[in-house]
PDB file of C-alpha atoms in Angstrom:
ATOM      1  CA  GLY P 247     119.506 120.644  84.521  1.00 67.00           C
ATOM      2  CA  ALA P 248     115.822 120.483  83.744  1.00 85.00           C
ATOM      3  CA  VAL P 249     115.573 116.658  83.155  1.00 92.00           C
ATOM      4  CA  VAL P 250     112.248 114.952  82.852  1.00 95.00           C
ATOM      5  CA  SER P 251     111.884 111.178  83.024  1.00 96.00           C
ATOM      6  CA  GLN P 252     109.116 108.821  82.065  1.00 97.00           C
ATOM      7  CA  HIS P 253     108.407 105.307  83.137  1.00 97.00           C
ATOM      8  CA  PRO P 254     107.935 102.911  81.503  1.00 97.00           C
ATOM      9  CA  SER P 255     109.589 103.675  78.257  1.00 96.00           C
ATOM     10  CA  ARG P 256     107.385 101.085  76.485  1.00 97.00           C
ATOM     11  CA  VAL P 257     104.571  98.935  77.611  1.00 97.00           C
ATOM     12  CA  ILE P 258     102.503  96.229  75.936  1.00 97.00           C
ATOM     13  CA  CYS P 259      99.139  95.313  77.545  1.00 96.00           C
ATOM     14  CA  LYS P 260      96.015  93.437  76.818  1.00 96.00           C
ATOM     15  CA  SER P 261      92.862  95.057  75.767  1.00 97.00           C
ATOM     16  CA  GLY P 262      90.700  96.032  78.851  1.00 96.00           C
ATOM     17  CA  THR P 263      93.541  96.478  81.250  1.00 97.00           C
ATOM     18  CA  SER P 264      94.782  99.770  82.783  1.00 97.00           C
ATOM     19  CA  VAL P 265      98.271 101.198  82.310  1.00 97.00           C
ATOM     20  CA  LYS P 266      99.893 103.829  84.474  1.00 97.00           C
ATOM     21  CA  ILE P 267     102.606 106.043  83.019  1.00 98.00           C
ATOM     22  CA  GLU P 268     104.872 108.120  85.451  1.00 97.00           C
ATOM     23  CA  CYS P 269     106.384 111.482  84.647  1.00 96.00           C
ATOM     24  CA  ARG P 270     108.977 112.878  87.005  1.00 95.00           C
ATOM     25  CA  SER P 271     110.957 116.062  87.060  1.00 93.00           C
ATOM     26  CA  LEU P 272     114.321 115.002  88.349  1.00 93.00           C
ATOM     27  CA  ASP P 273     116.140 118.195  89.208  1.00 90.00           C
ATOM     28  CA  PHE P 274     113.409 120.744  89.563  1.00 88.00           C
ATOM     29  CA  GLN P 275     109.915 121.196  90.957  1.00 87.00           C
ATOM     30  CA  ALA P 276     107.093 121.459  88.333  1.00 85.00           C
ATOM     31  CA  THR P 277     103.912 122.979  89.416  1.00 79.00           C
ATOM     32  CA  THR P 278     102.563 122.312  86.000  1.00 85.00           C
ATOM     33  CA  MET P 279     103.024 119.259  83.804  1.00 91.00           C
ATOM     34  CA  PHE P 280     101.573 118.486  80.390  1.00 92.00           C
ATOM     35  CA  TRP P 281     100.533 115.201  78.699  1.00 95.00           C
ATOM     36  CA  TYR P 282     100.737 114.742  74.880  1.00 95.00           C
ATOM     37  CA  ARG P 283     100.041 111.833  72.644  1.00 96.00           C
ATOM     38  CA  GLN P 284     101.512 111.381  69.250  1.00 95.00           C
ATOM     39  CA  PHE P 285     100.553 109.062  66.504  1.00 92.00           C
ATOM     40  CA  PRO P 286     103.037 107.729  63.911  1.00 89.00           C
ATOM     41  CA  LYS P 287     104.283 110.414  61.563  1.00 88.00           C
ATOM     42  CA  LYS P 288     101.925 113.026  63.258  1.00 91.00           C
ATOM     43  CA  SER P 289     102.584 116.069  65.480  1.00 91.00           C
ATOM     44  CA  LEU P 290     102.121 116.125  69.197  1.00 92.00           C
ATOM     45  CA  MET P 291      98.566 116.611  70.500  1.00 93.00           C
ATOM     46  CA  LEU P 292      97.979 118.234  73.973  1.00 92.00           C
ATOM     47  CA  MET P 293      95.789 115.918  76.030  1.00 95.00           C
ATOM     48  CA  ALA P 294      95.646 117.702  79.367  1.00 93.00           C
ATOM     49  CA  THR P 295      97.392 120.095  81.750  1.00 90.00           C
ATOM     50  CA  SER P 296      98.260 118.647  85.104  1.00 87.00           C
ATOM     51  CA  ASN P 297      98.507 121.072  88.146  1.00 83.00           C
ATOM     52  CA  GLU P 298      99.949 119.969  91.356  1.00 81.00           C
ATOM     53  CA  GLY P 299      97.258 119.539  94.115  1.00 81.00           C
ATOM     54  CA  SER P 300      94.398 120.122  91.852  1.00 83.00           C
ATOM     55  CA  LYS P 301      92.367 118.546  89.038  1.00 87.00           C
ATOM     56  CA  ALA P 302      93.763 118.337  85.556  1.00 91.00           C
ATOM     57  CA  THR P 303      92.401 120.427  82.833  1.00 91.00           C
ATOM     58  CA  TYR P 304      91.572 118.354  79.686  1.00 94.00           C
ATOM     59  CA  GLU P 305      91.581 119.442  76.149  1.00 93.00           C
ATOM     60  CA  GLN P 306      88.429 119.196  74.135  1.00 92.00           C
ATOM     61  CA  GLY P 307      87.770 115.791  72.979  1.00 93.00           C
ATOM     62  CA  VAL P 308      89.879 114.061  75.573  1.00 94.00           C
ATOM     63  CA  GLU P 309      87.907 111.755  77.861  1.00 94.00           C
ATOM     64  CA  LYS P 310      88.830 112.566  81.476  1.00 92.00           C
ATOM     65  CA  ASP P 311      87.495 109.270  82.659  1.00 94.00           C
ATOM     66  CA  LYS P 312      89.503 107.313  80.147  1.00 96.00           C
ATOM     67  CA  PHE P 313      92.780 109.278  80.856  1.00 97.00           C
ATOM     68  CA  LEU P 314      93.176 109.715  84.557  1.00 96.00           C
ATOM     69  CA  ILE P 315      95.813 112.199  85.598  1.00 94.00           C
ATOM     70  CA  ASN P 316      97.085 112.704  89.079  1.00 90.00           C
ATOM     71  CA  HIS P 317      99.727 115.255  89.999  1.00 88.00           C
ATOM     72  CA  ALA P 318     100.340 114.509  93.703  1.00 82.00           C
ATOM     73  CA  SER P 319     103.648 116.224  94.095  1.00 89.00           C
ATOM     74  CA  LEU P 320     105.717 118.877  92.629  1.00 89.00           C
ATOM     75  CA  THR P 321     107.954 116.214  90.944  1.00 92.00           C
ATOM     76  CA  LEU P 322     105.519 113.507  89.861  1.00 93.00           C
ATOM     77  CA  SER P 323     102.414 113.333  87.636  1.00 94.00           C
ATOM     78  CA  THR P 324     100.874 110.103  86.374  1.00 95.00           C
ATOM     79  CA  LEU P 325      98.716 109.382  83.529  1.00 97.00           C
ATOM     80  CA  THR P 326      96.516 106.162  83.741  1.00 97.00           C
ATOM     81  CA  VAL P 327      94.960 104.921  80.584  1.00 97.00           C
ATOM     82  CA  THR P 328      91.972 102.936  81.893  1.00 97.00           C
ATOM     83  CA  SER P 329      90.391 100.001  80.048  1.00 96.00           C
ATOM     84  CA  ALA P 330      92.786 100.393  77.353  1.00 96.00           C
ATOM     85  CA  HIS P 331      91.834  99.448  73.708  1.00 96.00           C
ATOM     86  CA  PRO P 332      93.955  99.062  70.639  1.00 96.00           C
ATOM     87  CA  GLU P 333      93.069 102.610  69.527  1.00 95.00           C
ATOM     88  CA  ASP P 334      94.627 103.862  72.653  1.00 96.00           C
ATOM     89  CA  SER P 335      98.138 102.667  71.183  1.00 96.00           C
ATOM     90  CA  SER P 336     100.199 105.677  70.894  1.00 96.00           C
ATOM     91  CA  PHE P 337     103.415 107.452  71.988  1.00 97.00           C
ATOM     92  CA  TYR P 338     102.560 109.332  75.208  1.00 98.00           C
ATOM     93  CA  ILE P 339     104.817 112.234  76.161  1.00 97.00           C
ATOM     94  CA  CYS P 340     104.901 114.569  79.214  1.00 96.00           C
ATOM     95  CA  SER P 341     106.519 117.869  79.758  1.00 93.00           C
ATOM     96  CA  ALA P 342     107.175 120.229  82.667  1.00 90.00           C
ATOM     97  CA  SER P 343     107.791 123.818  83.084  1.00 82.00           C
ATOM     98  CA  ILE P 344     109.817 125.627  85.695  1.00 74.00           C
ATOM     99  CA  GLY P 345     108.423 128.117  88.097  1.00 63.00           C
ATOM    100  CA  ASP P 346     108.335 131.646  86.604  1.00 59.00           C
ATOM    101  CA  ARG P 347     109.656 130.488  83.210  1.00 57.00           C
ATOM    102  CA  GLN P 348     106.636 128.534  82.401  1.00 57.00           C
ATOM    103  CA  GLU P 349     106.725 129.058  78.735  1.00 67.00           C
ATOM    104  CA  THR P 350     109.737 126.693  78.319  1.00 79.00           C
ATOM    105  CA  GLN P 351     108.825 123.077  78.333  1.00 85.00           C
ATOM    106  CA  TYR P 352     111.110 120.202  79.138  1.00 90.00           C
ATOM    107  CA  PHE P 353     110.003 116.947  77.684  1.00 94.00           C
ATOM    108  CA  GLY P 354     110.223 113.456  78.867  1.00 96.00           C
ATOM    109  CA  PRO P 355     111.466 110.711  76.625  1.00 96.00           C
ATOM    110  CA  GLY P 356     108.083 109.378  75.919  1.00 97.00           C
ATOM    111  CA  THR P 357     106.198 106.151  76.528  1.00 97.00           C
ATOM    112  CA  ARG P 358     105.256 103.927  73.786  1.00 97.00           C
ATOM    113  CA  LEU P 359     101.986 102.143  74.484  1.00 97.00           C
ATOM    114  CA  LEU P 360     100.814  99.017  72.505  1.00 97.00           C
ATOM    115  CA  VAL P 361      97.460  97.585  73.330  1.00 97.00           C
ATOM    116  CA  LEU P 362      96.747  94.169  71.906  1.00 96.00           C
TER     117      LEU P 362
ATOM    118  CA  ASP S 238      98.804 130.922  70.126  1.00 70.00           C
ATOM    119  CA  ALA S 239      99.480 132.430  66.734  1.00 77.00           C
ATOM    120  CA  LYS S 240      99.482 130.017  63.862  1.00 87.00           C
ATOM    121  CA  THR S 241     102.869 129.149  62.489  1.00 92.00           C
ATOM    122  CA  THR S 242     103.757 127.930  59.198  1.00 94.00           C
ATOM    123  CA  GLN S 243     106.914 125.906  58.218  1.00 97.00           C
ATOM    124  CA  PRO S 244     108.125 124.092  55.111  1.00 97.00           C
ATOM    125  CA  PRO S 245     107.371 120.303  55.591  1.00 97.00           C
ATOM    126  CA  SER S 246     110.975 119.305  54.859  1.00 97.00           C
ATOM    127  CA  MET S 247     114.523 120.434  54.103  1.00 97.00           C
ATOM    128  CA  ASP S 248     117.851 118.961  53.437  1.00 97.00           C
ATOM    129  CA  CYS S 249     121.250 120.242  54.642  1.00 96.00           C
ATOM    130  CA  ALA S 250     124.805 119.008  53.846  1.00 97.00           C
ATOM    131  CA  GLU S 251     126.723 117.965  56.987  1.00 97.00           C
ATOM    132  CA  GLY S 252     128.951 120.850  58.235  1.00 97.00           C
ATOM    133  CA  ARG S 253     126.878 123.455  56.536  1.00 97.00           C
ATOM    134  CA  ALA S 254     124.554 125.837  58.228  1.00 97.00           C
ATOM    135  CA  ALA S 255     120.865 124.868  58.344  1.00 98.00           C
ATOM    136  CA  ASN S 256     118.405 127.742  58.036  1.00 98.00           C
ATOM    137  CA  LEU S 257     114.888 126.752  59.111  1.00 98.00           C
ATOM    138  CA  PRO S 258     112.276 129.386  58.400  1.00 97.00           C
ATOM    139  CA  CYS S 259     108.946 129.974  60.179  1.00 97.00           C
ATOM    140  CA  ASN S 260     106.163 132.288  59.384  1.00 96.00           C
ATOM    141  CA  HIS S 261     104.057 133.733  62.311  1.00 93.00           C
ATOM    142  CA  SER S 262     102.271 136.688  60.648  1.00 91.00           C
ATOM    143  CA  THR S 263      99.581 136.877  63.248  1.00 90.00           C
ATOM    144  CA  ILE S 264     101.831 136.927  66.229  1.00 90.00           C
ATOM    145  CA  SER S 265     100.829 139.301  68.980  1.00 87.00           C
ATOM    146  CA  GLY S 266     103.201 141.580  70.837  1.00 86.00           C
ATOM    147  CA  ASN S 267     103.572 139.324  73.978  1.00 84.00           C
ATOM    148  CA  GLU S 268     103.892 136.070  72.216  1.00 88.00           C
ATOM    149  CA  TYR S 269     107.263 134.439  72.287  1.00 90.00           C
ATOM    150  CA  VAL S 270     108.714 132.384  69.458  1.00 93.00           C
ATOM    151  CA  TYR S 271     109.949 129.020  70.582  1.00 92.00           C
ATOM    152  CA  TRP S 272     111.816 126.344  68.749  1.00 95.00           C
ATOM    153  CA  TYR S 273     111.856 122.557  69.620  1.00 94.00           C
ATOM    154  CA  ARG S 274     112.993 119.603  67.884  1.00 96.00           C
ATOM    155  CA  GLN S 275     112.097 115.873  68.001  1.00 96.00           C
ATOM    156  CA  ILE S 276     114.477 113.312  67.027  1.00 95.00           C
ATOM    157  CA  HIS S 277     112.797 110.040  65.901  1.00 90.00           C
ATOM    158  CA  SER S 278     111.028 108.166  68.671  1.00 88.00           C
ATOM    159  CA  GLN S 279     112.261 110.516  71.395  1.00 93.00           C
ATOM    160  CA  GLY S 280     110.487 113.372  73.348  1.00 94.00           C
ATOM    161  CA  PRO S 281     110.908 116.929  71.982  1.00 93.00           C
ATOM    162  CA  GLN S 282     113.923 119.019  73.029  1.00 93.00           C
ATOM    163  CA  TYR S 283     113.917 122.611  73.791  1.00 91.00           C
ATOM    164  CA  ILE S 284     116.330 124.544  71.408  1.00 95.00           C
ATOM    165  CA  ILE S 285     115.838 128.323  71.901  1.00 94.00           C
ATOM    166  CA  HIS S 286     113.278 131.029  72.216  1.00 92.00           C
ATOM    167  CA  GLY S 287     112.900 134.872  71.739  1.00 93.00           C
ATOM    168  CA  LEU S 288     110.534 137.641  71.829  1.00 92.00           C
ATOM    169  CA  LYS S 289     112.099 140.510  69.764  1.00 91.00           C
ATOM    170  CA  ASN S 290     115.824 140.309  69.725  1.00 90.00           C
ATOM    171  CA  ASN S 291     117.971 137.834  68.075  1.00 94.00           C
ATOM    172  CA  GLU S 292     119.040 135.016  70.436  1.00 96.00           C
ATOM    173  CA  THR S 293     122.053 132.697  70.404  1.00 97.00           C
ATOM    174  CA  ASN S 294     122.871 129.731  72.650  1.00 95.00           C
ATOM    175  CA  GLU S 295     125.105 126.676  72.346  1.00 94.00           C
ATOM    176  CA  MET S 296     122.722 124.891  70.109  1.00 94.00           C
ATOM    177  CA  ALA S 297     121.493 127.502  67.648  1.00 97.00           C
ATOM    178  CA  SER S 298     120.726 131.120  66.662  1.00 98.00           C
ATOM    179  CA  LEU S 299     117.336 132.575  66.315  1.00 98.00           C
ATOM    180  CA  ILE S 300     116.737 135.454  63.999  1.00 97.00           C
ATOM    181  CA  ILE S 301     113.460 137.355  64.331  1.00 96.00           C
ATOM    182  CA  THR S 302     112.503 139.926  61.710  1.00 96.00           C
ATOM    183  CA  GLU S 303     111.952 143.376  62.961  1.00 94.00           C
ATOM    184  CA  ASP S 304     108.115 143.117  62.266  1.00 94.00           C
ATOM    185  CA  ARG S 305     108.118 139.654  64.094  1.00 94.00           C
ATOM    186  CA  LYS S 306     106.145 137.985  61.393  1.00 94.00           C
ATOM    187  CA  SER S 307     108.778 135.525  60.719  1.00 96.00           C
ATOM    188  CA  SER S 308     111.840 133.896  62.153  1.00 97.00           C
ATOM    189  CA  THR S 309     114.744 131.623  61.251  1.00 98.00           C
ATOM    190  CA  LEU S 310     116.436 129.039  63.276  1.00 98.00           C
ATOM    191  CA  ILE S 311     120.116 128.600  62.346  1.00 98.00           C
ATOM    192  CA  LEU S 312     122.154 125.599  63.179  1.00 98.00           C
ATOM    193  CA  PRO S 313     125.572 126.818  62.254  1.00 97.00           C
ATOM    194  CA  HIS S 314     127.257 123.528  61.530  1.00 95.00           C
ATOM    195  CA  ALA S 315     124.765 120.816  60.938  1.00 97.00           C
ATOM    196  CA  THR S 316     125.679 117.236  61.939  1.00 97.00           C
ATOM    197  CA  LEU S 317     124.026 114.074  61.160  1.00 97.00           C
ATOM    198  CA  ARG S 318     122.654 114.060  64.654  1.00 96.00           C
ATOM    199  CA  ASP S 319     120.669 117.260  63.914  1.00 97.00           C
ATOM    200  CA  THR S 320     118.409 115.212  61.550  1.00 97.00           C
ATOM    201  CA  ALA S 321     114.997 115.640  63.338  1.00 97.00           C
ATOM    202  CA  VAL S 322     111.569 117.396  63.086  1.00 97.00           C
ATOM    203  CA  TYR S 323     111.799 121.076  64.101  1.00 98.00           C
ATOM    204  CA  TYR S 324     108.826 122.826  65.556  1.00 96.00           C
ATOM    205  CA  CYS S 325     108.349 126.633  65.636  1.00 95.00           C
ATOM    206  CA  ILE S 326     105.712 127.713  68.105  1.00 92.00           C
ATOM    207  CA  ALA S 327     104.286 131.155  69.062  1.00 89.00           C
ATOM    208  CA  ILE S 328     103.134 131.175  72.711  1.00 84.00           C
ATOM    209  CA  LEU S 329     101.962 133.612  75.108  1.00 77.00           C
ATOM    210  CA  ASN S 330     104.170 134.266  78.122  1.00 66.00           C
ATOM    211  CA  THR S 331     101.196 133.623  80.395  1.00 63.00           C
ATOM    212  CA  ASN S 332     100.250 130.449  78.803  1.00 58.00           C
ATOM    213  CA  ALA S 333     102.210 128.234  81.263  1.00 53.00           C
ATOM    214  CA  GLY S 334     103.762 126.239  78.522  1.00 58.00           C
ATOM    215  CA  LYS S 335     100.510 125.140  76.796  1.00 68.00           C
ATOM    216  CA  SER S 336     101.911 124.838  73.313  1.00 74.00           C
ATOM    217  CA  THR S 337     100.253 123.948  70.090  1.00 80.00           C
ATOM    218  CA  PHE S 338     102.506 121.899  67.853  1.00 87.00           C
ATOM    219  CA  GLY S 339     102.074 122.140  64.043  1.00 88.00           C
ATOM    220  CA  ASP S 340     103.587 119.662  61.646  1.00 90.00           C
ATOM    221  CA  GLY S 341     107.075 121.055  61.826  1.00 95.00           C
ATOM    222  CA  THR S 342     109.936 120.844  59.335  1.00 97.00           C
ATOM    223  CA  THR S 343     111.756 117.504  58.840  1.00 97.00           C
ATOM    224  CA  LEU S 344     115.411 118.401  58.521  1.00 98.00           C
ATOM    225  CA  THR S 345     117.590 115.683  56.907  1.00 98.00           C
ATOM    226  CA  VAL S 346     121.267 116.370  57.253  1.00 97.00           C
ATOM    227  CA  LYS S 347     123.107 114.427  54.636  1.00 97.00           C
ATOM    228  CA  PRO S 348     126.832 113.254  54.606  1.00 95.00           C
TER     229      PRO S 348
END
């Protein structure tokens, strides 16, 4: 149980375009999901906390207009990288927690974004 | 979250026990110790967590010192597939999973 999927697994796009990444909890409902980014050989950096039915909470230094997060249902959160630039190229990972065991995170497999 | 300190890298022979240490000397009474691992180019995987008592599951054992200032993750019989970056995190039980990842320990299991 507690499987989280992400789609797409990898995407290449042109500079200036927008890219949407989906995060789904497959066998549980997730009131809270988290979005991380990870640069090569670096640790995960939390970008934002996504709450179902409400606005996301962004970490300091993360542009909310650049990284749009929508959590429309208990099983789906999306991250849209708007007007992508090469410096947005990264590994984006989502995670979800279950109900009253919210400390434990279940991570998606990640999405590798390359902006040309 | 309390700051955690881990050695940057460790090696382990295949079939042997891998003991990964973590220091969390400023941990507060209601912070859990969590361990995750990340195999190259994959999302992190939950391993185990604990508060005060030692814990064991099908993947690993977690030994927490009595003063809770440090802990050790034990993989009893390491395999090549256990090669990964292992992250130790101290997190409040009310923090809804908002974890701060440090640099972790890169464990290399060698044949």
